[in-house]
Coordinates of C-alpha atoms (C1' of nucleotides) in Angstrom, one line a residue:
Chain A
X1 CA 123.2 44.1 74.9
X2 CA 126.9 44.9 74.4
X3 CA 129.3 43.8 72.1
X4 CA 129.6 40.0 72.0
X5 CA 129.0 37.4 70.0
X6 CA 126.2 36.0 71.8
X7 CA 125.3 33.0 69.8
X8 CA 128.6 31.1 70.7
X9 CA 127.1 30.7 74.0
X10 CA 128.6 27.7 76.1
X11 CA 125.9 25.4 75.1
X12 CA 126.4 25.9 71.2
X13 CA 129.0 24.0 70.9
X14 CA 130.9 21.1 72.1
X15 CA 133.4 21.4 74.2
X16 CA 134.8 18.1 73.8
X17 CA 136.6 16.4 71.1
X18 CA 134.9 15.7 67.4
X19 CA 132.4 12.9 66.9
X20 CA 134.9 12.3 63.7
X21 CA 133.8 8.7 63.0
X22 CA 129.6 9.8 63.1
X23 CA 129.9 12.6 60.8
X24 CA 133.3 13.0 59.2
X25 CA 132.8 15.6 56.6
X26 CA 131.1 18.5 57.8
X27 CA 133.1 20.0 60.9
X28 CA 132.1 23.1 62.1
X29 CA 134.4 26.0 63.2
X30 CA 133.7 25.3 66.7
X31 CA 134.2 21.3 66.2
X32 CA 137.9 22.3 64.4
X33 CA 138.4 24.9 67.1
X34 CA 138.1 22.0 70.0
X35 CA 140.8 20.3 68.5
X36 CA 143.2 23.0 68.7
X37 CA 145.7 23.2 71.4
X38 CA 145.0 25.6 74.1
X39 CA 147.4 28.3 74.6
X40 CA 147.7 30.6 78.0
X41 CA 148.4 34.0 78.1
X42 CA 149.2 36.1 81.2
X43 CA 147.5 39.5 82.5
X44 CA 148.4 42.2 79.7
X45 CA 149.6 40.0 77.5
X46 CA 148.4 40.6 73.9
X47 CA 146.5 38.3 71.4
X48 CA 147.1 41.0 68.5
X49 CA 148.0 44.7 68.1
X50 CA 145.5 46.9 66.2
X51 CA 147.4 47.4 62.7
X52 CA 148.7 43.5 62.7
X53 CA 148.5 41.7 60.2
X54 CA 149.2 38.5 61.3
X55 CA 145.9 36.6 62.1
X56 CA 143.6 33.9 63.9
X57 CA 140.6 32.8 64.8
X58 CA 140.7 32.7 68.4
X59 CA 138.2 31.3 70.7
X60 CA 138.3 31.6 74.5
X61 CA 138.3 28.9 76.9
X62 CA 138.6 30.7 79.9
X63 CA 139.4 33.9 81.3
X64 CA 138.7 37.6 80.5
X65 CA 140.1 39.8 76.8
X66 CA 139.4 43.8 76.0
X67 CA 139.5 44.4 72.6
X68 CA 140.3 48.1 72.2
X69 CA 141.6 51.1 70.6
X70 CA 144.2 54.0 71.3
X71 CA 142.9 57.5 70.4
X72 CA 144.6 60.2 69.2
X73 CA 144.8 61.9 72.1
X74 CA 146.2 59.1 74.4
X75 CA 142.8 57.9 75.1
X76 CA 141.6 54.2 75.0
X77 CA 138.3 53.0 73.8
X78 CA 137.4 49.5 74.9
X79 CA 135.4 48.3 71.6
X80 CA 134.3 44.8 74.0
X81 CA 135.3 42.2 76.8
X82 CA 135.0 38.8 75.5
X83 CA 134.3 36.2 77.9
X84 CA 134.9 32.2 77.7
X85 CA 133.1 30.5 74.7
X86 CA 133.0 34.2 72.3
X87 CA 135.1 34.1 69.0
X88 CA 137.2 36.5 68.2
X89 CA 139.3 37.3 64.8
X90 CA 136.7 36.4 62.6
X91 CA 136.0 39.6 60.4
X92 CA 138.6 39.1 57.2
X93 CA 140.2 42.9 57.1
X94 CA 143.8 43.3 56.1
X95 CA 144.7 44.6 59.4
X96 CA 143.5 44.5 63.1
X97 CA 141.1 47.0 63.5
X98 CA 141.7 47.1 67.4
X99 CA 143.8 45.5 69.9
X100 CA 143.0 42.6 72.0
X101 CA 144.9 41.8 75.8
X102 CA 144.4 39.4 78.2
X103 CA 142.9 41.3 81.4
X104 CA 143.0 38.2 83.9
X105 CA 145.0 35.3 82.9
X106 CA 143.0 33.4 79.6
X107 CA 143.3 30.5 78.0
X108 CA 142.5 30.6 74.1
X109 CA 142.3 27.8 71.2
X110 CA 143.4 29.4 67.7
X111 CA 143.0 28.6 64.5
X112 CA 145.3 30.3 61.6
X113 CA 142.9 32.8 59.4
X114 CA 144.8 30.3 56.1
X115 CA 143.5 27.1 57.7
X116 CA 139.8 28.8 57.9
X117 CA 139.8 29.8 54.5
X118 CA 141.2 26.5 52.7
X119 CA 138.1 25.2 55.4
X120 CA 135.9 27.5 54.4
X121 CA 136.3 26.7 50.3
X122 CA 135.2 22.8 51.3
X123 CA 132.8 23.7 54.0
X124 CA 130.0 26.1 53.2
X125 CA 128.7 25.5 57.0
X126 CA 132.2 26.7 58.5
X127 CA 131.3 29.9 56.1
X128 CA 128.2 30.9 57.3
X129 CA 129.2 30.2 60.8
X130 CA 131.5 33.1 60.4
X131 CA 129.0 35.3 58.9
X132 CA 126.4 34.8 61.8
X133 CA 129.2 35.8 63.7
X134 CA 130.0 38.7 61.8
X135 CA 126.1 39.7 61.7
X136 CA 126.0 38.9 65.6
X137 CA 128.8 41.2 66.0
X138 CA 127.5 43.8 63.7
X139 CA 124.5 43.8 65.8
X140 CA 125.9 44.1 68.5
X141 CA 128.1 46.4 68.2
X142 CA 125.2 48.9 66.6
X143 CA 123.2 48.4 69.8
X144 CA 126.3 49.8 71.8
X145 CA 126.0 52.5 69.6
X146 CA 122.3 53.3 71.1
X147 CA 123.6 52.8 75.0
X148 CA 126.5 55.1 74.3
X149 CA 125.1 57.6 72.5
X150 CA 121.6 58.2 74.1
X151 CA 122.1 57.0 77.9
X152 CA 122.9 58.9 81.2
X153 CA 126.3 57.6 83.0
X154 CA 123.9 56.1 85.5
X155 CA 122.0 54.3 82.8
X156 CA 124.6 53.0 80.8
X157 CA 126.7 51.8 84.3
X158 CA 123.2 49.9 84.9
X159 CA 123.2 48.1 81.4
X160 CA 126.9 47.3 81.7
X161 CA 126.2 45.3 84.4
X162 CA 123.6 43.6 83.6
X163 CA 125.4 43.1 80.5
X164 CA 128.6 41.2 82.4
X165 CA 126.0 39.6 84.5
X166 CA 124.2 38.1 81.8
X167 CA 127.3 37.2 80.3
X168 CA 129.5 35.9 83.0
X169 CA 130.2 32.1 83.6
X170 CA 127.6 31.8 86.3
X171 CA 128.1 30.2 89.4
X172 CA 125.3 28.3 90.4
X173 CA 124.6 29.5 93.7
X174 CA 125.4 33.3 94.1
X175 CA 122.8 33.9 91.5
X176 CA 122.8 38.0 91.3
X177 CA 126.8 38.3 92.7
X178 CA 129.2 39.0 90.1
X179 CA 133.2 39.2 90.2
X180 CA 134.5 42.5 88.5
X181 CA 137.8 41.5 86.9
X182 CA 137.5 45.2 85.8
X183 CA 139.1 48.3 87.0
X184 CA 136.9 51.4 87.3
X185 CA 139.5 52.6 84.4
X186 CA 138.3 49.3 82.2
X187 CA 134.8 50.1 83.0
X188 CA 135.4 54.0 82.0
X189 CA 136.8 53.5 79.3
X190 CA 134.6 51.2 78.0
X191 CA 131.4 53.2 78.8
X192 CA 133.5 56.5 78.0
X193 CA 133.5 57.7 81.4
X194 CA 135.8 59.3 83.3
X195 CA 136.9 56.6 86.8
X196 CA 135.2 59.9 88.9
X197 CA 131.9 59.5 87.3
X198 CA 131.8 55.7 87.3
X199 CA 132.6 55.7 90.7
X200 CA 130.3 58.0 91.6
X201 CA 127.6 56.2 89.8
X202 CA 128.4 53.2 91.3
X203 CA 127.6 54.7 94.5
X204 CA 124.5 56.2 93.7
X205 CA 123.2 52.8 92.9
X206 CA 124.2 51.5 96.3
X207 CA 122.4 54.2 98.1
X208 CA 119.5 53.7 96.2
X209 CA 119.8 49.9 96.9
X210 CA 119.6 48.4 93.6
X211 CA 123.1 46.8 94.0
X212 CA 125.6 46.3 97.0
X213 CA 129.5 46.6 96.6
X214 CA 130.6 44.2 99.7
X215 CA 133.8 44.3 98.0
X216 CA 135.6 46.6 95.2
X217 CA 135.3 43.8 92.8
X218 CA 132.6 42.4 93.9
X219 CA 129.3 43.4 93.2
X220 CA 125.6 42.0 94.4
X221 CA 122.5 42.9 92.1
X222 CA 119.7 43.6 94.9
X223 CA 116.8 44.9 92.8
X224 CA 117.3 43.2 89.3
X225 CA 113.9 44.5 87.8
X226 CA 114.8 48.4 88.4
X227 CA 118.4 47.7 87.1
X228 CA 116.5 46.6 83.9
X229 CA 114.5 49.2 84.2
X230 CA 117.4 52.0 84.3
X231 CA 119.5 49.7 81.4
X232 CA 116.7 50.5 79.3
X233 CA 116.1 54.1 80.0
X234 CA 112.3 54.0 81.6
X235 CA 113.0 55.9 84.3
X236 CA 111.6 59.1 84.0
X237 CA 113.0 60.9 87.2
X238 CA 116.2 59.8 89.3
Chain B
X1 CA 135.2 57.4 59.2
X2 CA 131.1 57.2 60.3
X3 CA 130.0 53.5 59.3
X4 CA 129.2 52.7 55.6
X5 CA 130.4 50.0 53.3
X6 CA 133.2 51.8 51.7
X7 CA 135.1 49.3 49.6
X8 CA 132.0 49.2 47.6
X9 CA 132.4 52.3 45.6
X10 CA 131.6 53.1 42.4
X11 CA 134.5 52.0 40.6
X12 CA 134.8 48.4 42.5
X13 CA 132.1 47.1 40.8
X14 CA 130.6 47.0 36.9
X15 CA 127.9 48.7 36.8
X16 CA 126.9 47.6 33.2
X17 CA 126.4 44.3 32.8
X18 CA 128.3 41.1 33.1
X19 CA 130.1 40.3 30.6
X20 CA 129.2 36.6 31.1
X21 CA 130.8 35.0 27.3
X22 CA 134.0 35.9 28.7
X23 CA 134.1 33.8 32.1
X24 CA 130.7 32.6 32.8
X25 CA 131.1 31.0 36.0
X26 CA 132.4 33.3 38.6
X27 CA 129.5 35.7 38.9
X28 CA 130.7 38.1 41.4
X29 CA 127.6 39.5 44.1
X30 CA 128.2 42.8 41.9
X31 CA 127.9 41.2 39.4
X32 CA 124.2 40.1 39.8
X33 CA 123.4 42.5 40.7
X34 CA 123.8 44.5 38.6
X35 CA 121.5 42.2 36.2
X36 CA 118.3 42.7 38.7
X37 CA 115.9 45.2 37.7
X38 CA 115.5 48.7 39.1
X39 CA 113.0 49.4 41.8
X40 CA 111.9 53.1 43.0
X41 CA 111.5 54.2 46.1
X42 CA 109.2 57.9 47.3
X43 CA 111.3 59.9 49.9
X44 CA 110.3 57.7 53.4
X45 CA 109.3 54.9 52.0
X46 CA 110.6 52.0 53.6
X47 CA 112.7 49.4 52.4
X48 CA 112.1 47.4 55.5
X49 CA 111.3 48.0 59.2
X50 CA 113.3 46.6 61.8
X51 CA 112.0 43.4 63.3
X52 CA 111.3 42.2 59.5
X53 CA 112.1 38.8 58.5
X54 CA 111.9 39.2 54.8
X55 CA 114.6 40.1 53.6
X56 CA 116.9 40.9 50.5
X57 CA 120.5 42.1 49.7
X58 CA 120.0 45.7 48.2
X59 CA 122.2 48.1 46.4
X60 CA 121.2 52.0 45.8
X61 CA 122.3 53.1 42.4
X62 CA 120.6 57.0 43.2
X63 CA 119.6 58.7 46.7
X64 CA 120.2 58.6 50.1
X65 CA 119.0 55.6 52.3
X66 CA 118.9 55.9 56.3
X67 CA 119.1 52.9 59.0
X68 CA 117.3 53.9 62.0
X69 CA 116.3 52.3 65.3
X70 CA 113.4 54.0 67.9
X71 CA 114.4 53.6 71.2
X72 CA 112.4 53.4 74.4
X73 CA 112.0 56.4 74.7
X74 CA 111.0 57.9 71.5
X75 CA 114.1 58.8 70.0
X76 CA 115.8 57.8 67.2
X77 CA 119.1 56.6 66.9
X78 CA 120.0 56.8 63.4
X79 CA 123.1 54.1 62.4
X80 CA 124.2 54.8 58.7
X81 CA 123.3 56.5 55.8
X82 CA 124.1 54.8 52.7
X83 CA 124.7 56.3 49.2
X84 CA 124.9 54.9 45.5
X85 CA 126.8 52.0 45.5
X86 CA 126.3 50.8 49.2
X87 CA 125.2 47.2 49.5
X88 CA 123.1 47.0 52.7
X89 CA 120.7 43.4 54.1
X90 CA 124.3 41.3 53.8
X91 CA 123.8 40.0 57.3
X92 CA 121.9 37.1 58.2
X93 CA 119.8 37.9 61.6
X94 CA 116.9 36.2 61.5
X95 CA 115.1 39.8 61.9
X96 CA 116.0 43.3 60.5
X97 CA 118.1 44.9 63.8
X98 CA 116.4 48.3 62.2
X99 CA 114.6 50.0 59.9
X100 CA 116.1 51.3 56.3
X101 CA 114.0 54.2 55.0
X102 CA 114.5 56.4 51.9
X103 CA 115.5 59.9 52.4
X104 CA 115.3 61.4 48.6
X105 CA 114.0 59.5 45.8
X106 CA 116.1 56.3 45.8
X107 CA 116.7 53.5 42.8
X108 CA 117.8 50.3 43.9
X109 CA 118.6 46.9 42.9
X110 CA 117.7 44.0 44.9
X111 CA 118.5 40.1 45.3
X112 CA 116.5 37.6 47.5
X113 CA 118.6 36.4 50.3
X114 CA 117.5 32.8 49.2
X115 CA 118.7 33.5 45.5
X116 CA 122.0 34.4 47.7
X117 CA 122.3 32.0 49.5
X118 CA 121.9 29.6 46.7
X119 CA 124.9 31.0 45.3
X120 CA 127.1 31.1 48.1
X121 CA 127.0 27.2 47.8
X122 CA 128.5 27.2 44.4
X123 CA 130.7 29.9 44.4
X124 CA 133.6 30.9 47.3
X125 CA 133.9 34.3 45.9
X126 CA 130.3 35.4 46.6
X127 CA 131.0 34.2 50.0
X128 CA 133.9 36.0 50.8
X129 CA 132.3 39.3 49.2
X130 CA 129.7 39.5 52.2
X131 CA 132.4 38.4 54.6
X132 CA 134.3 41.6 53.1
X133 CA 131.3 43.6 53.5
X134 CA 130.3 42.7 56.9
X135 CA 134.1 42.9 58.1
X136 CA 134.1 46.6 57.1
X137 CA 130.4 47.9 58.4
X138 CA 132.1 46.0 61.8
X139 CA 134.8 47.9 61.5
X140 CA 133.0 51.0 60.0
X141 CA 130.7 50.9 63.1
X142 CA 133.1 50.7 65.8
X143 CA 134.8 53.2 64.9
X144 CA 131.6 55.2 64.7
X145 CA 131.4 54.2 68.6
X146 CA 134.9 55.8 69.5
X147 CA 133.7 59.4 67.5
X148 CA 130.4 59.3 69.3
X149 CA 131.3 58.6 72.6
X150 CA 134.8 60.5 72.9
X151 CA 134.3 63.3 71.0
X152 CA 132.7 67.1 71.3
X153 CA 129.5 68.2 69.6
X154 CA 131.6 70.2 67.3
X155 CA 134.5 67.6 66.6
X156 CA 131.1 65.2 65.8
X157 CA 130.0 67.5 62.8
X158 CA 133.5 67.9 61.8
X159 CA 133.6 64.4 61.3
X160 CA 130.3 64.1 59.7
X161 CA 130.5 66.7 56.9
X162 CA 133.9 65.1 56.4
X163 CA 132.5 61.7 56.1
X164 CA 129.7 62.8 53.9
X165 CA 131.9 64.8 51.9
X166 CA 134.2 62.0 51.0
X167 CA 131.2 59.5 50.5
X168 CA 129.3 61.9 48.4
X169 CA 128.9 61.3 44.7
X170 CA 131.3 63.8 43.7
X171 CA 130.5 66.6 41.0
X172 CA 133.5 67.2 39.6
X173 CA 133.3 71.1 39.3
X174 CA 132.4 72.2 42.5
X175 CA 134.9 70.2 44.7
X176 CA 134.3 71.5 48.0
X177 CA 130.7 71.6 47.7
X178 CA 128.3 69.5 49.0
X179 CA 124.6 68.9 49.2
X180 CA 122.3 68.2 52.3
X181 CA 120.0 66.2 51.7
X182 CA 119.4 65.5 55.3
X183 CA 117.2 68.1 57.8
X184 CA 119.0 69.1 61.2
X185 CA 116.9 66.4 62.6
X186 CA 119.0 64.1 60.7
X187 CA 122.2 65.0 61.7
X188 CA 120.8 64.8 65.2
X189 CA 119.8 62.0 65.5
X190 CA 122.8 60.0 64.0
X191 CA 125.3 62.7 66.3
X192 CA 123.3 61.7 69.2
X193 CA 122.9 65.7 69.5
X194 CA 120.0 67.9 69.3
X195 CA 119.3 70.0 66.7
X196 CA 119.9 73.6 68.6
X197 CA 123.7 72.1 69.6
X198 CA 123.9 70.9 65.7
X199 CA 122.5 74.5 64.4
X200 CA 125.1 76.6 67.1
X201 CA 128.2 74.2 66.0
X202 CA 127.5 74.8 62.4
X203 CA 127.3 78.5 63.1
X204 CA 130.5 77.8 65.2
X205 CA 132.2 76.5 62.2
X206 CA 131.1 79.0 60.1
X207 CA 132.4 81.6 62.4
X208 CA 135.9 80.4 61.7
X209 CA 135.8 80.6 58.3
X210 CA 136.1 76.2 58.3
X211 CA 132.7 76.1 56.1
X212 CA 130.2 78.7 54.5
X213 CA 126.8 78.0 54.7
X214 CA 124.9 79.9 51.9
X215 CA 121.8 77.9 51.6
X216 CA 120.8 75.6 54.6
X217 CA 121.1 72.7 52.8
X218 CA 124.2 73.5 50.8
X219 CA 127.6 73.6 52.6
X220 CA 131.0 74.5 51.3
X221 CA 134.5 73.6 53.0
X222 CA 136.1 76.3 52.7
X223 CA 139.4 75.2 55.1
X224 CA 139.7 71.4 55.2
X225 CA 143.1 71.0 56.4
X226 CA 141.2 72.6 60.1
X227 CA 138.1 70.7 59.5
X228 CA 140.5 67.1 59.3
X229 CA 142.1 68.3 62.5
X230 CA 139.0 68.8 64.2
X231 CA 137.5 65.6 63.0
X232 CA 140.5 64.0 64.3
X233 CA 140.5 65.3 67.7
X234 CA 143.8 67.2 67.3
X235 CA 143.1 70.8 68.2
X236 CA 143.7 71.8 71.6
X237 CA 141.8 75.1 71.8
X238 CA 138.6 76.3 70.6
Chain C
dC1 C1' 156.2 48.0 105.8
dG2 C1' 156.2 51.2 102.3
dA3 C1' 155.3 52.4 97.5
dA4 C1' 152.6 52.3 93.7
dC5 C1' 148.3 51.9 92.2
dC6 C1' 143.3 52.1 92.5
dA7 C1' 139.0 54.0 94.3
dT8 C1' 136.1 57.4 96.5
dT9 C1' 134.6 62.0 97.5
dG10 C1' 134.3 67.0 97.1
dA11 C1' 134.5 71.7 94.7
dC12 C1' 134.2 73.9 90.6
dC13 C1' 133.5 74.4 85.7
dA14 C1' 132.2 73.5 80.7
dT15 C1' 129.5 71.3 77.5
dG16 C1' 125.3 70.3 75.8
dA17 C1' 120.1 69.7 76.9
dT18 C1' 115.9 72.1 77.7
dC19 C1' 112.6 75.7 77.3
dA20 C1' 111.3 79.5 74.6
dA21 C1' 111.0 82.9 70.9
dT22 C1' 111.8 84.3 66.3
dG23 C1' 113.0 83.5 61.3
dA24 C1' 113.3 80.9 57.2
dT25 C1' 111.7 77.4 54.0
dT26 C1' 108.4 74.4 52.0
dG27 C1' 104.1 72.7 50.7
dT28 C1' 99.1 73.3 49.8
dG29 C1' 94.7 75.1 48.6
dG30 C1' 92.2 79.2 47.2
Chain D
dC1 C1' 100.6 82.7 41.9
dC2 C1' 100.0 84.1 46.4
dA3 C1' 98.8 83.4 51.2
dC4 C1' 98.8 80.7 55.0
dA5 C1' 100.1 76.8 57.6
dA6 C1' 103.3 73.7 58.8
dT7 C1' 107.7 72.3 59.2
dC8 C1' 112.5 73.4 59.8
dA9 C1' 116.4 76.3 61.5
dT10 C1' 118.6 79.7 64.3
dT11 C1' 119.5 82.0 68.5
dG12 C1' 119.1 83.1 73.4
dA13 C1' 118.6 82.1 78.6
dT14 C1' 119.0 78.7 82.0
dC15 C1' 120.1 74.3 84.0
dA16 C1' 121.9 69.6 84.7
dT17 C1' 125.2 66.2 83.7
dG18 C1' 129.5 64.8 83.6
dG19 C1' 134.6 66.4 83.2
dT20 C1' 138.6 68.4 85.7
dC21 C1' 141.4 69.3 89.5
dA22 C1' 142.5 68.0 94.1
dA23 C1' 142.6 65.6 98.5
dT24 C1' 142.0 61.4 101.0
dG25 C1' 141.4 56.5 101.8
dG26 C1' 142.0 51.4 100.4
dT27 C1' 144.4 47.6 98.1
dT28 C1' 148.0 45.0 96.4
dC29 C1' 152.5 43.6 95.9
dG30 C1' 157.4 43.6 96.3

DNA sequence: CGAACCATTGACCATGATCAATGATTGTGG
DNA sequence: CCACAATCATTGATCATGGTCAATGGTTCG
């Protein structure tokens, strides 16, 4: 339900090199992407700074990026977390809009933004691969709109985590356990939240038994179908 | 600032028609536009409801069109007003994410999404246009996030009559002046306010002499060097 | 091991929601 | 055209949610 572009979803595309010699002509962005080196970047290290005008195409083999924004009053904004397989870089605009750092270290494939549009002029699929992106995104990032704008603290911790759950790399046999690469400051400021009232919340939903915090990163979703419930604002009381 | 297609303003684009003997082949999306014929729209009629699968790329040449989504719970979550010259439908969901309704009397021009895509095939420069468009609502709505989640019910309107201020059709007399269209409701439900906090931050403002309201559906700026630093989160104080 | 950072919890306060009453504006039928 | 109804807007009183300030406890890393 937050910001990410869902569609580039691990199964969408391949991982692996291009079937060149079956179907030269029309690559995709993801098949041109694969063939890019990968490049690593360490915790806090930046992709791009908002205001850069430099640019890729970056997609994200492994690892954990914020994309966010500093406020005028000091504050930060996390606009998204993008997760291994989501594409980022693809909206055309002179200038970064936001900022995007490596939380955990990443590994990233990038394309130059020149090399996607000389693509782009032979290749209408490549094109409207980046605008079902763009849409995705757009979407996305509208429905945030509703979660931040409408929902309790409680409510919108409950969709952010079903949110990362949904999203995160699963591991096949801890089925509802999730690894927080987050702070409580990352989670704040995503949610805009103050750490005090994340925490809090968090707490609240492990007296109520819904999750389970064995560790501080580590969470365990116990009741999945109230979580939902909560995410989506149909709780009346509580 | 609040999310709108701003590059496409009145003077970006022809409104007359193409002049086609001079270069006939690089029909810009403006362009045809602008050769479509005019449709009308009643005050809340829809253009089309979210969910929809329909669809067209439409431009308003008069009135005020909202995008709106109903939540769970009843509300509304309102996501953009657009004015004359706003393209909106440029994404490619398979649904409408929500529902576009008229707020006055609205004129519009519209283009079947299957006429466009036709035409992104044979011409780049169409294709980049949406990209362009969709780029900017992206960034246009993201930074709609950071005022509605970071910011106080009065910094909120001051950010909203500043935004509809500059996207207003401007009458050149009456510079500071500007014309509701929109009920408190309105204003609400895009703030993510109610209407009592909008009605007693409107008196607020009126209080300090930052606007005058002499009809309710009039307002006139009477300080907007105070009203920028509001919007912008700058003012310490009050 | 100690220092820096991160997380939790508590007490208090401010902002904005809710409930309620009154005024203003708009629209409709006599 | 006026009267009445319905909708919309303003204002007040009260309350709840979440922010701020502060203290303590846990983690992590050199």
């Amino acid at each position: 339900m937050l910001a990410v572009a869902e569609m580039t979803s691990h199964s969408s595309f391949p991982v692996g090199r291009n079937p060149a010699s079956q179907r030269p002509q029309p690559a995709t962005m993801q098949d041109i992407l694969s063939q890019q080196p990968q490049r690593r970047l360490a915790p806090h290290e930046h992709l791009f700074h908002e205001g850069d005008r430099e640019s890729n195409i970056y997609r994200i083999e492994r690892g954990l990026v914020r994309l966010y924004k500093l406020l005028n009053d000091g504050r930060r904004q996390i606009i998204s977390f993008r997760f291994p397989g989501d594409v980022l870089g693809s909206d055309t605009l002179k200038e970064h809009y936001c900022s995007a750092e490596a939380v955990t270290e990443v590994t990233l494939r990038s394309l130059p933004r020149e090399t996607a549009h000389r693509r782009m002029k032979e290749e209408p699929g490549f094109t409207s691969e980046i605008i079902e992106l763009l849409s995705q995104e757009l979407a996305n990032t509208r429905s945030q709109i509703t979660v931040l704008n409408r929902r309790s603290a409680i409510e919108k911790l409950a969709a952010f985590i079903l949110d990362l759950w949904r999203r995160q790399p699963k591991q096949p046999g801890a089925a509802k356990l999730l690894t927080l690469e987050l702070t409580r400051t990352d989670i704040a400021d995503f949610l805009g939240l103050t750490i005090e009232t994340v925490s809090r919340n968090l707490t609240k939903l492990r007296q109520r038994r819904i999750i389970n915090l064995p560790q501080v990163h580590t969470l365990v979703i116990l009741d999945l179908a109230r979580l939902e419930e909560l995410a989506a604002g149909e709780c009346e009381d509580w």
